[in-house]
Amino acid sequence: MLIQPLLSLVVAGVLTTIKQCSAVAVKSANAEDFAALCGLITLAKANFQIKTEPPDIADSIRSLIAINYTIGDDAIRNDVAADKTKDWAAVSAKHTGTKVYYSKHWEQWSRVENLNPSDAEAKALLVWHKHRNNSEVKQRVRMITETAIALHEAAQQVKEDLKAAGLSDDLERSLYGAPKATATFKFASGNRETECGKGTTATASPGTKAGKALYWDLLCLCAGKNTDTDAGLACCEGCDEAPNNNAWTANTDGKERAEKIAERCPPYLVPEQLTQSLLNSRLLSFLTRANKHKGSGLVEKFVLVRK
């Protein structure tokens, strides 16, 4: 699973307009819209940690390589034994052509050759000496070893993909629309209709900031307005607490307000891992709410709709 394509969905997938109606806020009226938006916000805020690989995986692969080498071709063991104290850089010139693949395993092969006979691993490997002339056993061990190595290498690549460069920056931009340090959330006119959009009670139009950042959508949905300072209550209990306990006014940065409202996102939405299925599920929930017909009774002041 590649992380960058997933993040592009988070950043580009918020195809919404926050439309404004002309009724007063109704407590919890926008709770479902708020939860759908929180589903994406909590994904973007989460600090995903790449789990450390259990040491027994590497130990098992090292043991398989050692066994495969022990019962392998005499010619390979003779080559390694002759230069067992040297690293690959020192012997690579001697092993070209069909032997160039030695480079992949030289470190492990020479490690086995340098084991002290009294070492527990060396004693365990003695059991395998009797299979050196058993072609069936040799083939099976070789296949198991090659498969294990291939799976381990694929897993390592996935881990690198999960740590893809710029991941934290992409997550931050999905929230703020820009680096957090420079992001601002201001509207210039007397109200926020230009940025947040207008519903059918005015000349309907999408907002210029709709879908530009998750925190823009959150502010348009939940921030207090000059005609209704408790609009936050329509999103959640406590969403009207400071600094969202008054109107979000023109030319006033709403960043701190957005961050505080986001803290009210339900804790059960905070994910342990970022997966393709989880992101798809959250986007589906979001777009389902955005496409839901809200009616014309004007019972909600700010609602999510599709552009």
Short mmCIF file of C-alpha atoms in Angstrom, two decimals:
data_model
loop_
_atom_site.label_atom_id
_atom_site.label_comp_id
_atom_site.label_asym_id
_atom_site.label_seq_id
_atom_site.Cartn_x
_atom_site.Cartn_y
_atom_site.Cartn_z
CA MET A 1 0.00 0.00 0.00
CA LEU A 2 1.44 3.37 -1.01
CA ILE A 3 0.74 6.23 1.35
CA GLN A 4 1.08 9.14 -1.08
CA PRO A 5 -1.89 8.17 -3.30
CA LEU A 6 -4.00 7.85 -0.17
CA LEU A 7 -3.00 11.31 0.96
CA SER A 8 -3.84 12.77 -2.42
CA LEU A 9 -7.36 11.46 -1.88
CA VAL A 10 -7.57 13.15 1.49
CA VAL A 11 -6.33 16.43 0.07
CA ALA A 12 -8.28 16.37 -3.20
CA GLY A 13 -11.25 14.31 -2.15
CA VAL A 14 -13.00 16.97 -0.10
CA LEU A 15 -15.28 18.14 -2.90
CA THR A 16 -17.68 20.14 -0.76
CA THR A 17 -19.42 23.40 -0.33
CA ILE A 18 -20.67 24.64 2.98
CA LYS A 19 -24.04 26.13 2.17
CA GLN A 20 -25.68 28.61 4.43
CA CYS A 21 -29.35 28.80 5.28
CA SER A 22 -31.12 31.58 7.13
CA ALA A 23 -32.42 29.86 10.25
CA VAL A 24 -30.91 29.98 13.72
CA ALA A 25 -28.70 27.10 14.80
CA VAL A 26 -30.43 24.06 16.19
CA LYS A 27 -28.45 22.18 18.82
CA SER A 28 -26.77 19.06 17.36
CA ALA A 29 -28.51 19.60 14.00
CA ASN A 30 -25.20 19.27 12.20
CA ALA A 31 -23.85 16.42 14.33
CA GLU A 32 -23.82 13.94 11.44
CA ASP A 33 -22.09 16.37 9.10
CA PHE A 34 -19.62 17.18 11.85
CA ALA A 35 -18.87 13.48 12.44
CA ALA A 36 -18.35 12.86 8.72
CA LEU A 37 -15.90 15.75 8.53
CA CYS A 38 -14.19 14.60 11.72
CA GLY A 39 -13.62 11.23 10.09
CA LEU A 40 -11.17 12.88 7.70
CA ILE A 41 -9.78 15.36 10.22
CA THR A 42 -8.81 12.62 12.67
CA LEU A 43 -7.08 10.74 9.86
CA ALA A 44 -5.05 13.81 8.97
CA LYS A 45 -4.21 14.60 12.62
CA ALA A 46 -3.21 11.08 13.60
CA ASN A 47 0.47 10.46 14.29
CA PHE A 48 0.95 7.14 12.55
CA GLN A 49 3.90 5.15 13.80
CA ILE A 50 5.58 2.44 11.75
CA LYS A 51 5.65 -0.64 13.92
CA THR A 52 9.05 -2.15 14.61
CA GLU A 53 9.64 -5.49 12.96
CA PRO A 54 9.68 -8.37 15.47
CA PRO A 55 13.29 -9.57 15.83
CA ASP A 56 12.30 -13.21 15.34
CA ILE A 57 11.51 -12.52 11.66
CA ALA A 58 15.07 -11.48 10.89
CA ASP A 59 16.38 -14.32 13.08
CA SER A 60 14.30 -16.88 11.17
CA ILE A 61 15.53 -15.63 7.79
CA ARG A 62 19.13 -15.64 9.03
CA SER A 63 18.68 -19.26 10.18
CA LEU A 64 17.20 -20.29 6.81
CA ILE A 65 20.11 -18.71 4.95
CA ALA A 66 22.56 -20.50 7.25
CA ILE A 67 20.87 -23.88 6.69
CA ASN A 68 20.65 -23.34 2.94
CA TYR A 69 24.35 -22.47 2.86
CA THR A 70 25.27 -25.46 5.04
CA ILE A 71 23.64 -28.00 2.73
CA GLY A 72 24.39 -26.08 -0.47
CA ASP A 73 27.01 -26.61 -3.14
CA ASP A 74 30.54 -27.49 -2.07
CA ALA A 75 31.93 -25.00 -4.58
CA ILE A 76 30.15 -22.09 -2.86
CA ARG A 77 31.33 -23.13 0.59
CA ASN A 78 34.89 -23.51 -0.69
CA ASP A 79 34.81 -20.00 -2.18
CA VAL A 80 33.50 -18.50 1.03
CA ALA A 81 35.86 -20.48 3.28
CA ALA A 82 38.84 -19.22 1.30
CA ASP A 83 37.98 -15.59 2.06
CA LYS A 84 35.83 -15.88 5.16
CA THR A 85 37.56 -13.01 6.95
CA LYS A 86 37.04 -10.56 4.09
CA ASP A 87 34.02 -8.44 3.28
CA TRP A 88 32.37 -8.45 -0.14
CA ALA A 89 34.16 -5.31 -1.34
CA ALA A 90 37.48 -7.10 -0.92
CA VAL A 91 36.49 -10.23 -2.87
CA SER A 92 33.94 -8.98 -5.41
CA ALA A 93 36.51 -8.87 -8.21
CA LYS A 94 37.03 -12.64 -7.82
CA HIS A 95 33.34 -13.49 -8.11
CA THR A 96 31.93 -12.12 -11.34
CA GLY A 97 29.69 -13.56 -14.03
CA THR A 98 27.61 -16.42 -12.65
CA LYS A 99 28.98 -15.77 -9.16
CA VAL A 100 27.96 -12.14 -8.91
CA TYR A 101 24.89 -13.14 -6.90
CA TYR A 102 27.24 -14.01 -4.03
CA SER A 103 26.99 -10.34 -3.09
CA LYS A 104 23.45 -10.81 -1.77
CA HIS A 105 24.47 -13.42 0.81
CA TRP A 106 28.20 -12.99 1.37
CA GLU A 107 27.78 -11.34 4.75
CA GLN A 108 25.62 -14.19 6.07
CA TRP A 109 27.66 -16.95 4.44
CA SER A 110 30.94 -15.66 5.86
CA ARG A 111 29.27 -15.27 9.25
CA VAL A 112 28.44 -18.99 9.23
CA GLU A 113 31.98 -19.90 8.15
CA ASN A 114 33.36 -17.90 11.06
CA LEU A 115 31.17 -19.50 13.71
CA ASN A 116 33.08 -21.07 16.58
CA PRO A 117 32.50 -24.86 16.53
CA SER A 118 31.38 -24.62 20.16
CA ASP A 119 28.73 -22.02 19.28
CA ALA A 120 25.15 -23.22 19.72
CA GLU A 121 24.26 -22.27 16.15
CA ALA A 122 27.26 -24.12 14.75
CA LYS A 123 26.22 -27.24 16.66
CA ALA A 124 22.64 -26.91 15.40
CA LEU A 125 23.86 -26.66 11.81
CA LEU A 126 25.81 -29.89 12.15
CA VAL A 127 22.48 -31.72 12.08
CA TRP A 128 22.00 -30.55 8.50
CA HIS A 129 25.30 -31.88 7.17
CA LYS A 130 23.69 -35.26 6.49
CA HIS A 131 21.40 -33.63 3.90
CA ARG A 132 24.17 -32.26 1.68
CA ASN A 133 23.65 -35.05 -0.83
CA ASN A 134 19.85 -35.07 -0.58
CA SER A 135 18.71 -33.07 -3.60
CA GLU A 136 15.06 -33.07 -2.53
CA VAL A 137 15.79 -31.56 0.88
CA LYS A 138 18.20 -29.06 -0.65
CA GLN A 139 15.58 -27.94 -3.16
CA ARG A 140 12.89 -27.52 -0.52
CA VAL A 141 15.13 -25.53 1.80
CA ARG A 142 16.28 -23.34 -1.09
CA MET A 143 12.68 -22.60 -2.14
CA ILE A 144 11.61 -21.80 1.42
CA THR A 145 14.61 -19.53 1.90
CA GLU A 146 14.10 -17.67 -1.37
CA THR A 147 10.39 -17.18 -0.63
CA ALA A 148 11.10 -15.90 2.88
CA ILE A 149 13.71 -13.45 1.61
CA ALA A 150 11.39 -12.19 -1.14
CA LEU A 151 8.53 -11.65 1.32
CA HIS A 152 10.83 -9.88 3.75
CA GLU A 153 12.15 -7.57 1.03
CA ALA A 154 8.60 -6.77 -0.08
CA ALA A 155 7.64 -5.99 3.52
CA GLN A 156 10.65 -3.69 3.84
CA GLN A 157 9.53 -1.81 0.73
CA VAL A 158 6.05 -1.37 2.17
CA LYS A 159 7.58 0.04 5.34
CA GLU A 160 9.53 2.52 3.26
CA ASP A 161 6.37 3.47 1.38
CA LEU A 162 4.60 4.04 4.69
CA LYS A 163 7.42 6.38 5.70
CA ALA A 164 7.21 8.15 2.34
CA ALA A 165 8.95 11.50 2.30
CA GLY A 166 6.56 14.36 2.84
CA LEU A 167 3.84 12.33 4.56
CA SER A 168 3.58 14.63 7.57
CA ASP A 169 3.62 17.67 5.28
CA ASP A 170 0.80 16.25 3.16
CA LEU A 171 -1.27 15.50 6.25
CA GLU A 172 -0.69 19.01 7.54
CA ARG A 173 -1.68 20.56 4.21
CA SER A 174 -4.88 18.53 4.12
CA LEU A 175 -5.84 20.21 7.40
CA TYR A 176 -4.55 23.72 6.80
CA GLY A 177 -4.29 24.00 3.02
CA ALA A 178 -0.72 25.23 3.54
CA PRO A 179 2.06 24.73 6.06
CA LYS A 180 0.55 25.21 9.52
CA ALA A 181 2.94 28.02 10.41
CA THR A 182 1.81 30.18 7.48
CA ALA A 183 -1.82 29.11 7.13
CA THR A 184 -4.54 31.68 7.86
CA PHE A 185 -8.31 31.39 7.83
CA LYS A 186 -9.78 34.81 7.14
CA PHE A 187 -12.69 36.15 5.11
CA ALA A 188 -12.68 39.71 3.91
CA SER A 189 -16.33 40.67 3.44
CA GLY A 190 -18.95 41.35 6.09
CA ASN A 191 -19.91 37.68 6.18
CA ARG A 192 -18.26 34.46 5.06
CA GLU A 193 -20.57 33.65 2.16
CA THR A 194 -17.90 34.18 -0.49
CA GLU A 195 -15.57 31.71 1.16
CA CYS A 196 -18.12 29.27 2.55
CA GLY A 197 -20.88 29.38 -0.05
CA LYS A 198 -24.52 30.40 -0.21
CA GLY A 199 -27.62 28.24 -0.13
CA THR A 200 -30.95 28.52 -1.88
CA THR A 201 -32.13 31.42 0.26
CA ALA A 202 -29.62 33.55 -1.62
CA THR A 203 -28.10 33.14 -5.05
CA ALA A 204 -26.72 29.64 -4.57
CA SER A 205 -22.99 29.35 -5.18
CA PRO A 206 -20.09 27.27 -3.89
CA GLY A 207 -17.60 28.86 -1.54
CA THR A 208 -14.16 29.77 -2.80
CA LYS A 209 -12.56 27.93 0.12
CA ALA A 210 -14.77 24.84 0.03
CA GLY A 211 -12.58 21.77 -0.23
CA LYS A 212 -9.35 23.78 0.04
CA ALA A 213 -8.61 22.55 3.56
CA LEU A 214 -10.42 20.44 6.11
CA TYR A 215 -10.22 23.25 8.66
CA TRP A 216 -11.88 25.66 6.22
CA ASP A 217 -14.79 23.25 5.90
CA LEU A 218 -14.88 22.84 9.67
CA LEU A 219 -15.02 26.59 10.25
CA CYS A 220 -17.68 27.09 7.63
CA LEU A 221 -19.75 24.35 9.26
CA CYS A 222 -19.24 25.10 12.95
CA ALA A 223 -17.81 28.58 13.57
CA GLY A 224 -20.00 31.17 15.26
CA LYS A 225 -21.59 33.86 13.08
CA ASN A 226 -22.43 37.47 13.85
CA THR A 227 -26.17 36.72 13.71
CA ASP A 228 -25.87 33.53 15.73
CA THR A 229 -22.89 33.22 18.06
CA ASP A 230 -23.75 29.72 19.29
CA ALA A 231 -23.55 28.07 15.86
CA GLY A 232 -20.97 25.70 17.30
CA LEU A 233 -23.66 23.90 19.23
CA ALA A 234 -25.16 22.72 15.96
CA CYS A 235 -21.98 20.63 15.50
CA CYS A 236 -21.41 19.25 18.99
CA GLU A 237 -21.79 19.80 22.69
CA GLY A 238 -18.83 21.99 23.61
CA CYS A 239 -18.11 23.19 20.08
CA ASP A 240 -19.22 26.65 21.23
CA GLU A 241 -16.48 26.91 23.86
CA ALA A 242 -13.70 29.49 23.57
CA PRO A 243 -12.38 30.54 21.17
CA ASN A 244 -15.58 29.61 19.30
CA ASN A 245 -17.79 31.23 21.93
CA ASN A 246 -18.33 34.33 19.80
CA ALA A 247 -18.69 35.28 16.16
CA TRP A 248 -15.95 34.53 13.66
CA THR A 249 -15.68 37.97 12.10
CA ALA A 250 -14.13 39.41 8.96
CA ASN A 251 -10.33 39.64 8.82
CA THR A 252 -9.99 37.56 11.99
CA ASP A 253 -7.86 34.45 11.78
CA GLY A 254 -9.91 31.35 12.58
CA LYS A 255 -7.01 28.90 12.86
CA GLU A 256 -7.06 28.59 16.65
CA ARG A 257 -10.85 28.35 16.51
CA ALA A 258 -10.67 25.49 14.00
CA GLU A 259 -8.06 23.61 16.00
CA LYS A 260 -10.18 23.88 19.15
CA ILE A 261 -13.34 22.68 17.40
CA ALA A 262 -11.37 19.74 15.96
CA GLU A 263 -10.48 18.68 19.50
CA ARG A 264 -14.17 17.92 19.92
CA CYS A 265 -14.14 15.27 17.21
CA PRO A 266 -15.32 11.97 18.69
CA PRO A 267 -12.34 10.08 20.14
CA TYR A 268 -13.59 6.79 18.69
CA LEU A 269 -12.75 8.18 15.23
CA VAL A 270 -9.03 8.43 16.02
CA PRO A 271 -7.48 5.56 13.99
CA GLU A 272 -4.69 3.23 15.04
CA GLN A 273 -3.52 2.73 11.46
CA LEU A 274 -4.01 4.40 8.10
CA THR A 275 -5.29 1.85 5.60
CA GLN A 276 -6.83 1.98 2.15
CA SER A 277 -10.11 0.52 3.43
CA LEU A 278 -10.33 2.98 6.33
CA LEU A 279 -9.70 5.98 4.09
CA ASN A 280 -12.25 4.73 1.54
CA SER A 281 -14.80 4.24 4.31
CA ARG A 282 -14.25 7.74 5.72
CA LEU A 283 -14.48 9.33 2.28
CA LEU A 284 -17.66 7.41 1.55
CA SER A 285 -19.24 8.60 4.80
CA PHE A 286 -18.20 12.15 4.04
CA LEU A 287 -19.52 12.17 0.48
CA THR A 288 -22.73 10.46 1.59
CA ARG A 289 -23.42 13.37 3.93
CA ALA A 290 -22.34 15.92 1.32
CA ASN A 291 -24.76 14.45 -1.23
CA LYS A 292 -27.65 14.07 1.19
CA HIS A 293 -30.63 16.29 0.44
CA LYS A 294 -31.04 18.66 3.38
CA GLY A 295 -34.56 19.87 2.62
CA SER A 296 -35.83 23.44 2.57
CA GLY A 297 -37.14 23.80 6.10
CA LEU A 298 -34.06 25.79 7.06
CA VAL A 299 -33.54 23.81 10.25
CA GLU A 300 -29.77 23.88 9.80
CA LYS A 301 -27.68 26.96 9.47
CA PHE A 302 -24.56 25.45 7.88
CA VAL A 303 -24.59 22.16 6.03
CA LEU A 304 -22.29 20.01 3.91
CA VAL A 305 -23.31 19.62 0.29
CA ARG A 306 -21.56 18.50 -2.88
CA LYS A 307 -20.14 21.13 -5.21
#
